[in-house]
Short mmCIF file of C-alpha atoms and ligand atoms in Angstrom, two decimals:
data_model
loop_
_atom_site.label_atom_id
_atom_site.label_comp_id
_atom_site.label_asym_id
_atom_site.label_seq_id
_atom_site.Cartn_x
_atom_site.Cartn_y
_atom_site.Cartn_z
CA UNK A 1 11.81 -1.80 -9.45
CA UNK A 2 9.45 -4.43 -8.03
CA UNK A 3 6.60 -2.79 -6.36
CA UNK A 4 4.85 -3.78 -3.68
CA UNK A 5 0.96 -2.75 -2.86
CA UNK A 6 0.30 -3.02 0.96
CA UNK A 7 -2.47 -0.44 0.86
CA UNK A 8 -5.65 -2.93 0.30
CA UNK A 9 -7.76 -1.03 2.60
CA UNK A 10 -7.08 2.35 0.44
CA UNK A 11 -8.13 0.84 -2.01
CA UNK A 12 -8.10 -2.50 -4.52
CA UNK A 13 -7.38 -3.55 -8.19
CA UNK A 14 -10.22 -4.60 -9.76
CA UNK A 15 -10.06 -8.18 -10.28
CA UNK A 16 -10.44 -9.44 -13.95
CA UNK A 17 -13.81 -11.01 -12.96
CA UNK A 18 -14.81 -7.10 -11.86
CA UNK A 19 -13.31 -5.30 -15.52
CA UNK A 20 -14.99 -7.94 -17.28
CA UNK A 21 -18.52 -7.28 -15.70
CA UNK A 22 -17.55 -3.04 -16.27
CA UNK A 23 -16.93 -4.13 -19.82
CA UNK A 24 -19.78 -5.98 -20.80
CA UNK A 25 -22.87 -4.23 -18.72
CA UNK A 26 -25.34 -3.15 -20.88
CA UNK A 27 -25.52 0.64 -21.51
CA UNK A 28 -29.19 1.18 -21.09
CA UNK A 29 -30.98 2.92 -18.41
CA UNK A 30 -33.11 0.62 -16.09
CA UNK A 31 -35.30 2.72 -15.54
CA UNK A 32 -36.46 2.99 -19.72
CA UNK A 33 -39.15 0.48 -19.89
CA UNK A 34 -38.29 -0.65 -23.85
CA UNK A 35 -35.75 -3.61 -24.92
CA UNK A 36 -32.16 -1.82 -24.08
CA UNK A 37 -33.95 -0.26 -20.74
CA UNK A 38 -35.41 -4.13 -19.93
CA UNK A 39 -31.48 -5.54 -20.65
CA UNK A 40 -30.02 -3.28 -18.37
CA UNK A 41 -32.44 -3.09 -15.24
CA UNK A 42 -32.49 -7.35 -15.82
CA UNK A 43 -28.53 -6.54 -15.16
CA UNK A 44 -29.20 -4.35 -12.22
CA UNK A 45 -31.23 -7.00 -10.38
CA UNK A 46 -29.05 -9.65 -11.14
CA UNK A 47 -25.73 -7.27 -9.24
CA UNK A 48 -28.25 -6.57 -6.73
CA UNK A 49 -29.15 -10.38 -5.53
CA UNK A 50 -25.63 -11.62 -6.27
CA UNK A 51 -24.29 -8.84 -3.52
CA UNK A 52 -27.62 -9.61 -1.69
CA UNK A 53 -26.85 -13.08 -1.35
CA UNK A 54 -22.77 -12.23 0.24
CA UNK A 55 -25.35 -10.32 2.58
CA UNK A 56 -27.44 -13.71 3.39
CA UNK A 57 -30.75 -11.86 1.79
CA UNK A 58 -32.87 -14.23 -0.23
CA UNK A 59 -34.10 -13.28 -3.86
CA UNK A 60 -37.51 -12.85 -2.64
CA UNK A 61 -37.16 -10.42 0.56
CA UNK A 62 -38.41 -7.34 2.22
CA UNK A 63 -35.16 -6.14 2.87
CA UNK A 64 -33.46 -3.70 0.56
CA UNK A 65 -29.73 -3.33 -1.07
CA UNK A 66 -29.82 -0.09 -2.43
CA UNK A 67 -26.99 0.76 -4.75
CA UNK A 68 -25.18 4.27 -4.06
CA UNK A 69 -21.88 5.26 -5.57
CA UNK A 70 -19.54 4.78 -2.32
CA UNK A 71 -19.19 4.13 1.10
CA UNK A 72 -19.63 7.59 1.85
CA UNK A 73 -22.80 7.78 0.27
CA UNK A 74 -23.92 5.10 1.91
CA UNK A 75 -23.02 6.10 5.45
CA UNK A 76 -25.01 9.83 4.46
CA UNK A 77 -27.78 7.91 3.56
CA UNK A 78 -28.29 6.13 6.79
CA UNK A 79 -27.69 8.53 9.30
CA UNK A 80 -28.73 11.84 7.94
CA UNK A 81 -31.87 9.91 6.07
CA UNK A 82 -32.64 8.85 9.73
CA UNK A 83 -32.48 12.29 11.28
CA UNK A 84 -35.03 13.58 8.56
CA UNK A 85 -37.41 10.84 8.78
CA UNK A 86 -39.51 12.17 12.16
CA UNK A 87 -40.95 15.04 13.46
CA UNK A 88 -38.81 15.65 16.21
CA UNK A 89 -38.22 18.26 19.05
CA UNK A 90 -36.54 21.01 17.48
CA UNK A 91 -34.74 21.85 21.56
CA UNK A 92 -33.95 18.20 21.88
CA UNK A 93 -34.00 15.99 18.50
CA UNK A 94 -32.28 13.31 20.23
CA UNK A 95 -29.33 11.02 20.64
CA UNK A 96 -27.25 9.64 17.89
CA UNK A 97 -25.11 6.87 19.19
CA UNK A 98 -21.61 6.21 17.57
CA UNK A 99 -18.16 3.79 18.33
CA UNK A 100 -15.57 6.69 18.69
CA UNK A 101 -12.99 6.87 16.16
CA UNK A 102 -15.87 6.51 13.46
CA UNK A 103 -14.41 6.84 9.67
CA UNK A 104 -15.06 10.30 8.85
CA UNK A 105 -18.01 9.57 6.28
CA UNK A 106 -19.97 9.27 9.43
CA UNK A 107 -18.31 11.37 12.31
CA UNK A 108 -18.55 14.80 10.11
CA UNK A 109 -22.32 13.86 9.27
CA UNK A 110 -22.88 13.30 13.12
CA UNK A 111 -21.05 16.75 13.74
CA UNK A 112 -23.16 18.49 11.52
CA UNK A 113 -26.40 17.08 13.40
CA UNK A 114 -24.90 18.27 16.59
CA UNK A 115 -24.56 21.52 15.19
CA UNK A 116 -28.15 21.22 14.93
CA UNK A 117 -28.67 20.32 18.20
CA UNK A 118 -28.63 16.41 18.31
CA UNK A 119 -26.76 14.78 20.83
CA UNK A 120 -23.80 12.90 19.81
CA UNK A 121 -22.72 9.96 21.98
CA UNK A 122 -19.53 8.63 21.63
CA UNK A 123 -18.89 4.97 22.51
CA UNK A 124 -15.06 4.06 23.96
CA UNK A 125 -12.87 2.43 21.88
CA UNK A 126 -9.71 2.11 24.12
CA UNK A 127 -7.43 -0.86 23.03
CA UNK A 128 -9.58 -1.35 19.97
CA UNK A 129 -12.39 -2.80 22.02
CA UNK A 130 -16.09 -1.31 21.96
CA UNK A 131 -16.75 -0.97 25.53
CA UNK A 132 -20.12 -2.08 25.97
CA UNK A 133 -20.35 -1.62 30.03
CA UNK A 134 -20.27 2.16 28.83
CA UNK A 135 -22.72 2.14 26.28
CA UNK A 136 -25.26 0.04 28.89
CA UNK A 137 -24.63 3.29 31.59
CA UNK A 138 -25.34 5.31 28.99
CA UNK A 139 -28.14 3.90 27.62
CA UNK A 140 -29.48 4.08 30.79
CA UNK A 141 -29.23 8.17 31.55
CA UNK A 142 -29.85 9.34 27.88
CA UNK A 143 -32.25 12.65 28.11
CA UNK A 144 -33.64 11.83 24.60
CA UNK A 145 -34.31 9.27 22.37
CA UNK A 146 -31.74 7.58 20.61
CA UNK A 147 -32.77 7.93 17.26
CA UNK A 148 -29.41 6.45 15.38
CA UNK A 149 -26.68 3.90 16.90
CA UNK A 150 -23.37 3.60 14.11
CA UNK A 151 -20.64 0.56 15.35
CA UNK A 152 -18.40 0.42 12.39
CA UNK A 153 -17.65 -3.09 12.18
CA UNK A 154 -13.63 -2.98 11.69
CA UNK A 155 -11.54 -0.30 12.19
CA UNK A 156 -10.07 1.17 9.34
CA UNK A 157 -6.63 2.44 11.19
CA UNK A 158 -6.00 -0.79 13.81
CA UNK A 159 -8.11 -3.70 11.90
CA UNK A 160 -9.50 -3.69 15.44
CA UNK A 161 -13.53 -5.72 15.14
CA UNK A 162 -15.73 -4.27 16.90
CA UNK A 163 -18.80 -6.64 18.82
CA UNK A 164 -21.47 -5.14 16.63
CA UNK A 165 -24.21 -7.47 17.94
CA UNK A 166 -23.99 -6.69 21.39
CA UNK A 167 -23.95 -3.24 21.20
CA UNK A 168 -26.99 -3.46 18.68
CA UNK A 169 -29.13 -6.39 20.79
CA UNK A 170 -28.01 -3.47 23.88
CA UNK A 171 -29.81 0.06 21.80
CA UNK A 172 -32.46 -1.99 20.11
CA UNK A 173 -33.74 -3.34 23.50
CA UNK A 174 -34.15 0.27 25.17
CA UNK A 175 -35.04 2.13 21.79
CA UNK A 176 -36.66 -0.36 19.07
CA UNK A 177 -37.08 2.81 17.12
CA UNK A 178 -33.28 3.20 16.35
CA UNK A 179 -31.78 2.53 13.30
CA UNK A 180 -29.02 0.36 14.04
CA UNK A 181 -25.99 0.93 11.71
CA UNK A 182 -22.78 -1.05 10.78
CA UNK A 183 -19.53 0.45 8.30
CA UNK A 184 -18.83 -2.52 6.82
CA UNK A 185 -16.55 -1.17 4.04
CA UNK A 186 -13.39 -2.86 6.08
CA UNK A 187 -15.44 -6.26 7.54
CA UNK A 188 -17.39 -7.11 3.96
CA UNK A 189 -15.44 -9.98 2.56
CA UNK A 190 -12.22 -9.81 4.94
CA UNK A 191 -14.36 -11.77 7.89
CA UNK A 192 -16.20 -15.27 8.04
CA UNK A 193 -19.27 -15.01 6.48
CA UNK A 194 -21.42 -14.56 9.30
CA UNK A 195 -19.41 -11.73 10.57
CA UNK A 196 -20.51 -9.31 7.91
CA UNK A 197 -24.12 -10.75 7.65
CA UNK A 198 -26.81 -7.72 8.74
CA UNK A 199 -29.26 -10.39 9.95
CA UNK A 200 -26.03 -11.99 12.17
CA UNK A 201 -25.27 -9.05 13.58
CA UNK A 202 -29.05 -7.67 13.85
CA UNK A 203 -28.53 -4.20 12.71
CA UNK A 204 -31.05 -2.38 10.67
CA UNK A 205 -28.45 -0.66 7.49
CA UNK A 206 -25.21 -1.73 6.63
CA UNK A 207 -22.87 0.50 4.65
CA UNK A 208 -20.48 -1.57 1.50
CA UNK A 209 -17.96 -0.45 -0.43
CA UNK A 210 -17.13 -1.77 -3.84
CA UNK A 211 -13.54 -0.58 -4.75
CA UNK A 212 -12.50 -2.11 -1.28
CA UNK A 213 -13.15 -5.71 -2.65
CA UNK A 214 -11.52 -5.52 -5.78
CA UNK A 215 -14.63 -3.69 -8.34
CA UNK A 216 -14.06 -0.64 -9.70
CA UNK A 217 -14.77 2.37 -8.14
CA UNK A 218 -18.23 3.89 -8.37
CA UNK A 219 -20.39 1.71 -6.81
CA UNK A 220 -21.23 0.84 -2.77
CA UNK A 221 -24.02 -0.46 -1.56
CA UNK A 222 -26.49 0.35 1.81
CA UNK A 223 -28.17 -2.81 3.27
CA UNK A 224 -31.68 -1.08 4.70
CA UNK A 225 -33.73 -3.69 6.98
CA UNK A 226 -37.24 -4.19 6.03
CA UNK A 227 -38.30 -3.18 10.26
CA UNK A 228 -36.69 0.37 9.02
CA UNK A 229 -38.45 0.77 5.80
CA UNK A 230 -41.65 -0.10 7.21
CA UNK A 231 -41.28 2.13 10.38
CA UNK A 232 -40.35 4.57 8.52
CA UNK A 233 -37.50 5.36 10.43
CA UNK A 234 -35.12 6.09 7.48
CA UNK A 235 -36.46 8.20 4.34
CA UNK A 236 -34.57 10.00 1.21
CA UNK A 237 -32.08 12.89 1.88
CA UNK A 238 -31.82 13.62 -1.94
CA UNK A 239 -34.86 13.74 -4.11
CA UNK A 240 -35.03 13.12 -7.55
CA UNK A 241 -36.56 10.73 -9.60
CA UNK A 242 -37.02 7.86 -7.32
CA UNK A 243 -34.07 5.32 -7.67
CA UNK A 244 -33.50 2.56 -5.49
CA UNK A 245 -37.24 2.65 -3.93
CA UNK A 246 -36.32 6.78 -3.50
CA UNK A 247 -33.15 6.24 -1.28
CA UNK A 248 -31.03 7.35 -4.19
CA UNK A 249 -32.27 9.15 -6.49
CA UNK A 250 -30.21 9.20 -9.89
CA UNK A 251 -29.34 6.88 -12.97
CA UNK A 252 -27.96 3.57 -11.55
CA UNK A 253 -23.89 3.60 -12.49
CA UNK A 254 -24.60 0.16 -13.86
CA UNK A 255 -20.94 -0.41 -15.02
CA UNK A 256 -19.20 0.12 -11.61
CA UNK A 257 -22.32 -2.38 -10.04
CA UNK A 258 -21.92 -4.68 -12.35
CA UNK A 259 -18.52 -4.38 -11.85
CA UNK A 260 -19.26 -4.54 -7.64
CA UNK A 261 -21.57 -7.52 -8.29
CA UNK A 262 -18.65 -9.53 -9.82
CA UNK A 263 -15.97 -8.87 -7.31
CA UNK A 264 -18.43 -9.66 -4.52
CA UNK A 265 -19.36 -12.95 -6.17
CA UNK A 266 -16.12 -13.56 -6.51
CA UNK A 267 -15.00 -13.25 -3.17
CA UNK A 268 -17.63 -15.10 -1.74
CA UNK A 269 -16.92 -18.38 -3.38
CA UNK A 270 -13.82 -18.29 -2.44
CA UNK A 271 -14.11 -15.96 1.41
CA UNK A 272 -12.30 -19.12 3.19
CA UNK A 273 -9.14 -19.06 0.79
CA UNK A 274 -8.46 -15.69 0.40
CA UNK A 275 -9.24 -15.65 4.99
CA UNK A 276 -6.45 -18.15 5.10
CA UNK A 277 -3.90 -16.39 2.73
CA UNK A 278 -4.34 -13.73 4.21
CA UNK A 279 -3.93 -14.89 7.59
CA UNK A 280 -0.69 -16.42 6.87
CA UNK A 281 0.70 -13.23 5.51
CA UNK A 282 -0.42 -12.06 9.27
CA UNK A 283 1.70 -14.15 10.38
CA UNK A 284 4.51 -13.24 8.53
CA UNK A 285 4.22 -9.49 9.53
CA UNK A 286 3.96 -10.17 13.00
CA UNK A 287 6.41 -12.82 13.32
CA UNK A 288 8.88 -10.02 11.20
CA UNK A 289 8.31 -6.97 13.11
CA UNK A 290 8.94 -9.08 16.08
CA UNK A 291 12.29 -10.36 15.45
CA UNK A 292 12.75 -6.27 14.37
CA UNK A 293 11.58 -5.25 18.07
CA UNK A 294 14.00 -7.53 19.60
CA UNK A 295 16.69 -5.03 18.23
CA UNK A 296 14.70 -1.65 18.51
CA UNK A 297 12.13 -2.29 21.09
CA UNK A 298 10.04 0.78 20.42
CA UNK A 299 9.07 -1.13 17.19
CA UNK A 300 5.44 -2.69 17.34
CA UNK A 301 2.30 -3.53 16.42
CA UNK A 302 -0.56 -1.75 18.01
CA UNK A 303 -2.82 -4.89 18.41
CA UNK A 304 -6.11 -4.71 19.24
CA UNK A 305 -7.48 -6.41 22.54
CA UNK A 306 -10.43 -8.16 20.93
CA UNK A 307 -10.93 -9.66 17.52
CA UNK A 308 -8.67 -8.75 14.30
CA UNK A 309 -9.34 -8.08 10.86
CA UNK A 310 -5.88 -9.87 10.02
CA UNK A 311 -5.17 -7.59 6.88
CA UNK A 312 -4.79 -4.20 8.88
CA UNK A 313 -1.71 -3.83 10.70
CA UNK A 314 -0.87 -0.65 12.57
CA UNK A 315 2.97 -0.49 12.80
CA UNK A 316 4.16 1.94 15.84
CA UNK A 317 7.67 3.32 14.52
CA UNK A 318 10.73 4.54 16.89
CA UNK A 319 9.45 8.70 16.61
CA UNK A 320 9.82 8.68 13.42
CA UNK A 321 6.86 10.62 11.44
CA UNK A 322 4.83 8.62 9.36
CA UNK A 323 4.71 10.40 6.44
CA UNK A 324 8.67 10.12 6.50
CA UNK A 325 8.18 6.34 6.40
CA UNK A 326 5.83 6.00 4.18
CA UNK A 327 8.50 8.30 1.67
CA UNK A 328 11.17 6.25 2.68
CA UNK A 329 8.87 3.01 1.53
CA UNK A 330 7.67 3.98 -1.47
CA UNK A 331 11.34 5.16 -2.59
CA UNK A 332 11.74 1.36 -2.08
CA UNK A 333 8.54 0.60 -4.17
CA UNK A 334 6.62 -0.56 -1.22
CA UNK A 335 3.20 0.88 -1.00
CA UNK A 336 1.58 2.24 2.63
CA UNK A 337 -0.11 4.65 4.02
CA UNK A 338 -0.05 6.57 7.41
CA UNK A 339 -2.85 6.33 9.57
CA UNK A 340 -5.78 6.09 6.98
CA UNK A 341 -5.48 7.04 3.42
CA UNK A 342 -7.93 9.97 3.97
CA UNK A 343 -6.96 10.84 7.31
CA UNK A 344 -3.89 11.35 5.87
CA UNK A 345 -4.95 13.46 3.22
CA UNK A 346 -6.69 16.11 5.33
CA UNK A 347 -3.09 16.20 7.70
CA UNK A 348 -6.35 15.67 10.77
CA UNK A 349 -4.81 13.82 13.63
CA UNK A 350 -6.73 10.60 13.51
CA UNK A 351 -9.27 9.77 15.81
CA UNK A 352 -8.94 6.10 15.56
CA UNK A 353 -6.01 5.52 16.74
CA UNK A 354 -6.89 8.55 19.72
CA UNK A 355 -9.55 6.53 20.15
CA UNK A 356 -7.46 3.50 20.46
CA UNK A 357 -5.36 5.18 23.36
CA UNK A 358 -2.77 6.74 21.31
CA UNK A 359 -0.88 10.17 22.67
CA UNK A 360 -0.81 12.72 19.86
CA UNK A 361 2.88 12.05 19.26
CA UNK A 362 2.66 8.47 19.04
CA UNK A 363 0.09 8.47 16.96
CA UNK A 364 2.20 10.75 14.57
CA UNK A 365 4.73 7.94 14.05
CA UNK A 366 2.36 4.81 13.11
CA UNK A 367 2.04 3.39 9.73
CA UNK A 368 -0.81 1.38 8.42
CA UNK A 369 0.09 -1.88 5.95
CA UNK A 370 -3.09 -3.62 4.34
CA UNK A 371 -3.27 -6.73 2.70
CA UNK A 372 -5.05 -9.41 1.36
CA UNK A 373 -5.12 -12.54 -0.85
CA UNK A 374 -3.55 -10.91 -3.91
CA UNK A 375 -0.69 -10.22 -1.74
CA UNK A 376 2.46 -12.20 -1.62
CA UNK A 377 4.96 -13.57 0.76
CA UNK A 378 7.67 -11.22 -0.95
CA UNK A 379 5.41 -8.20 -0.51
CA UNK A 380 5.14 -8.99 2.96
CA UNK A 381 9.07 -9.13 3.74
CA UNK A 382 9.86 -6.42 1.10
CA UNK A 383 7.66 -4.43 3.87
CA UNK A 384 9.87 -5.81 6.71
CA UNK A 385 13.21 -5.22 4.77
CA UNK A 386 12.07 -2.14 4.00
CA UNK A 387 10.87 -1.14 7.84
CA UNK A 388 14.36 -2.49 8.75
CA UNK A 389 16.27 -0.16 6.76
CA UNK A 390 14.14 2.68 7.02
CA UNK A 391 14.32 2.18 11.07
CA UNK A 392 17.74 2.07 11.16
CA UNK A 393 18.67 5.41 8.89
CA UNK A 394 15.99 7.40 9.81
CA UNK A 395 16.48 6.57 13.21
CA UNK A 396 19.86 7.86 12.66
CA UNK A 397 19.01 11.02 11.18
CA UNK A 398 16.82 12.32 13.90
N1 PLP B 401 -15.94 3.50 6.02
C1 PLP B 401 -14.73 2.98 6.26
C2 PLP B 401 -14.50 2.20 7.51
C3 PLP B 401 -13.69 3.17 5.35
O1 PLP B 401 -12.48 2.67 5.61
C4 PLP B 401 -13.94 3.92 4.17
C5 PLP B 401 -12.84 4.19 3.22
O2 PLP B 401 -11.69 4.10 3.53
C6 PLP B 401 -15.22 4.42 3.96
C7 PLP B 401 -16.19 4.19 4.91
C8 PLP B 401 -15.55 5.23 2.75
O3 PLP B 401 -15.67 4.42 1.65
P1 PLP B 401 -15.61 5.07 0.18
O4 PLP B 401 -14.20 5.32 -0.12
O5 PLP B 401 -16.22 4.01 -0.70
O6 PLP B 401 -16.44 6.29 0.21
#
């Protein structure tokens, strides 16, 4: 059976460029100051300005790319390493600001500050669009400072893209102090080049993940803006012996950056390709599912009002479940997921696509397909054929 891998933003294949770069990183510690330790931490700053430099940081800068080991990490790192960096009020530590319908690797951290009495502020994300009149009001009647603002920059459930640099130019001119914050695990390397930039987009951190741009796994990365460092408004929430200028502490996974380092490189040089290809498969997949919705109208894509990451398509199904889709699929060979990979996992109703203005129920029956450059044309309509025929029996069956 061909097989068919529409689940990019689960995760990628590492390119050959990225197992290459795993293969051959030195095995040294950078840290060890003699010949193997110099060969490796020469390799280390090499990954670090090659995925600087997707970033727009120059090899000389103030700024800092800290390598963790995932996304997760990263998004950790930048919010709870904010909360612990003042002296606050322990009756009112202040405001953390976030786009509702946050990945999870930054919405549990923010629900375990409000369990500690921060005050979480959830920004509207209705029809995929961060609603920036809200966040002004608000900005305007917070009780305490805003000590954290988080706009992921694209959706992980609706490829929705968020306008990052408003909402940032809109905290940072009420609360300089902030740290400004952008998930870019689903933006880096799927947007023009300036749409994933931290200086573009004027945040202070920026969370990157390695294993969604074709690296292995093992390796992410946190942007951290010199203004931060030097305020002081972001300091280590795991100590240890001082890694990554004490933002993460422990033995760089050198194979996995190296690995990161390659992949990013790679899709650098060639971001406007792999933007077009991808955007022609789009097309494909919308044109498709609407030809499908001619027949069975309750078939649909739930399209964001603003901008698109073009690789994420939320597909709203006739009531049928999601999971029993995705089954039906991958009997068929064709790989998808429902909702979000991990959403899915923890059988949580997902607050993205809540978020997006979902009902519970319809929200049940939506399937996410993502793909990219290494996807083909026949992927795309072994998806439709494959949507078609699972609409159609299923449909029958409930
Ligand atoms: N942020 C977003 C928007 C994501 O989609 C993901 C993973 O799906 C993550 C963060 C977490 O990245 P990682 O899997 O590298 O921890």
């Amino acid at each position: 059976m061909t097989e068919h891998y529409l689940d990019q933003s689960a995760t990628t294949r590492p390119s050959e460029a990225a197992l290459r770069a795993l293969n051959d990183a030195p095995w040294g510690n950078p840290s060890s100051v003699h010949r193997i330790g110099l060969e490796a931490a020469a390799c280390l700053k090499e990954a670090r300005a090659a995925v600087g430099k997707t970033l727009g940081m120059g090899r000389v800068t103030r700024d800092r790319l800290i390598f963790t080991s995932c996304g997760t990490e990263s998004n950790n790192i930048a919010l709870l390493g904010t909360a612990a960096a003042k002296k606050r009020d322990p009756d009112n530590p202040g405001v953390v600001i976030l786009s509702a319908g946050e990945h999870p690797s930054l919405e549990n951290p923010a629900q375990a500050l409000e369990k500690r009495g921060y005050r979480i502020l959830r920004v509207p994300t209705a029809g995929g669009v961060l609603d920036l009149d809200y966040l002004r009001n608000a900005l305007k009647s917070v009780s305490a400072p805003v000590i954290f603002a988080g706009f992921m920059l694209v959706n992980n459930e609706t490829g929705a893209v968020y306008d990052v640099k408003s909402a940032a130019a809109l905290v940072r001119a009420k609360f300089p102090d902030a740290v400004i914050h952008c998930d870019a695990v689903q933006g880096y390397l799927k947007l023009k080049k300036s749409g994933f930039s931290p200086y573009a987009l004027g945040v202070d951190t920026m969370t990157l993940s390695g294993h969604k741009v074709h690296a292995v796994r093992g390796a992410g990365a946190l942007f951290v803006s010199e203004n931060a460092v030097k305020r002081k408004n972001i300091v280590p929430v795991m100590p240890g012996g001082g890694q990554e200028w004490g933002l993460r502490s422990g033995t760089e996974n050198l194979p996995a950056i190296a690995s990161f380092a390659a992949a990013a490189s790679e899709g650098f040089a060639a971001l406007e390709d792999r933007l077009s290809a991808t955007a022609s498969l789009r097309a494909l997949l919308s044109d498709g599912i609407a030809r499908l919705a001619e027949e069975v109208p309750e078939v649909g894509l739930n399209v964001p009002a603003g901008e698109l990451q073009p690789g994420i398509a939320s597909v709203r199904l006739p009531g049928i479940r999601s999971e029993t889709m995705l089954n039906f699929l991958s009997g068929r060979g064709v790989y998808i997921s429902a909702g979000s990979a991990c959403s899915a996992a923890a059988k949580k109703k997902s607050a993205a696509l809540a978020a997006f203005g979902l009902r519970d129920d319809e929200a049940d029956s939506v399937i996410r397909v993502s793909f990219d450059h290494t996807n083909t044309e026949e992927d795309v309509r072994a998806f439709l054929e494959g949507l078609d025929a699972g609409v159609r029996s299923l449909q029958r069956k409930r």
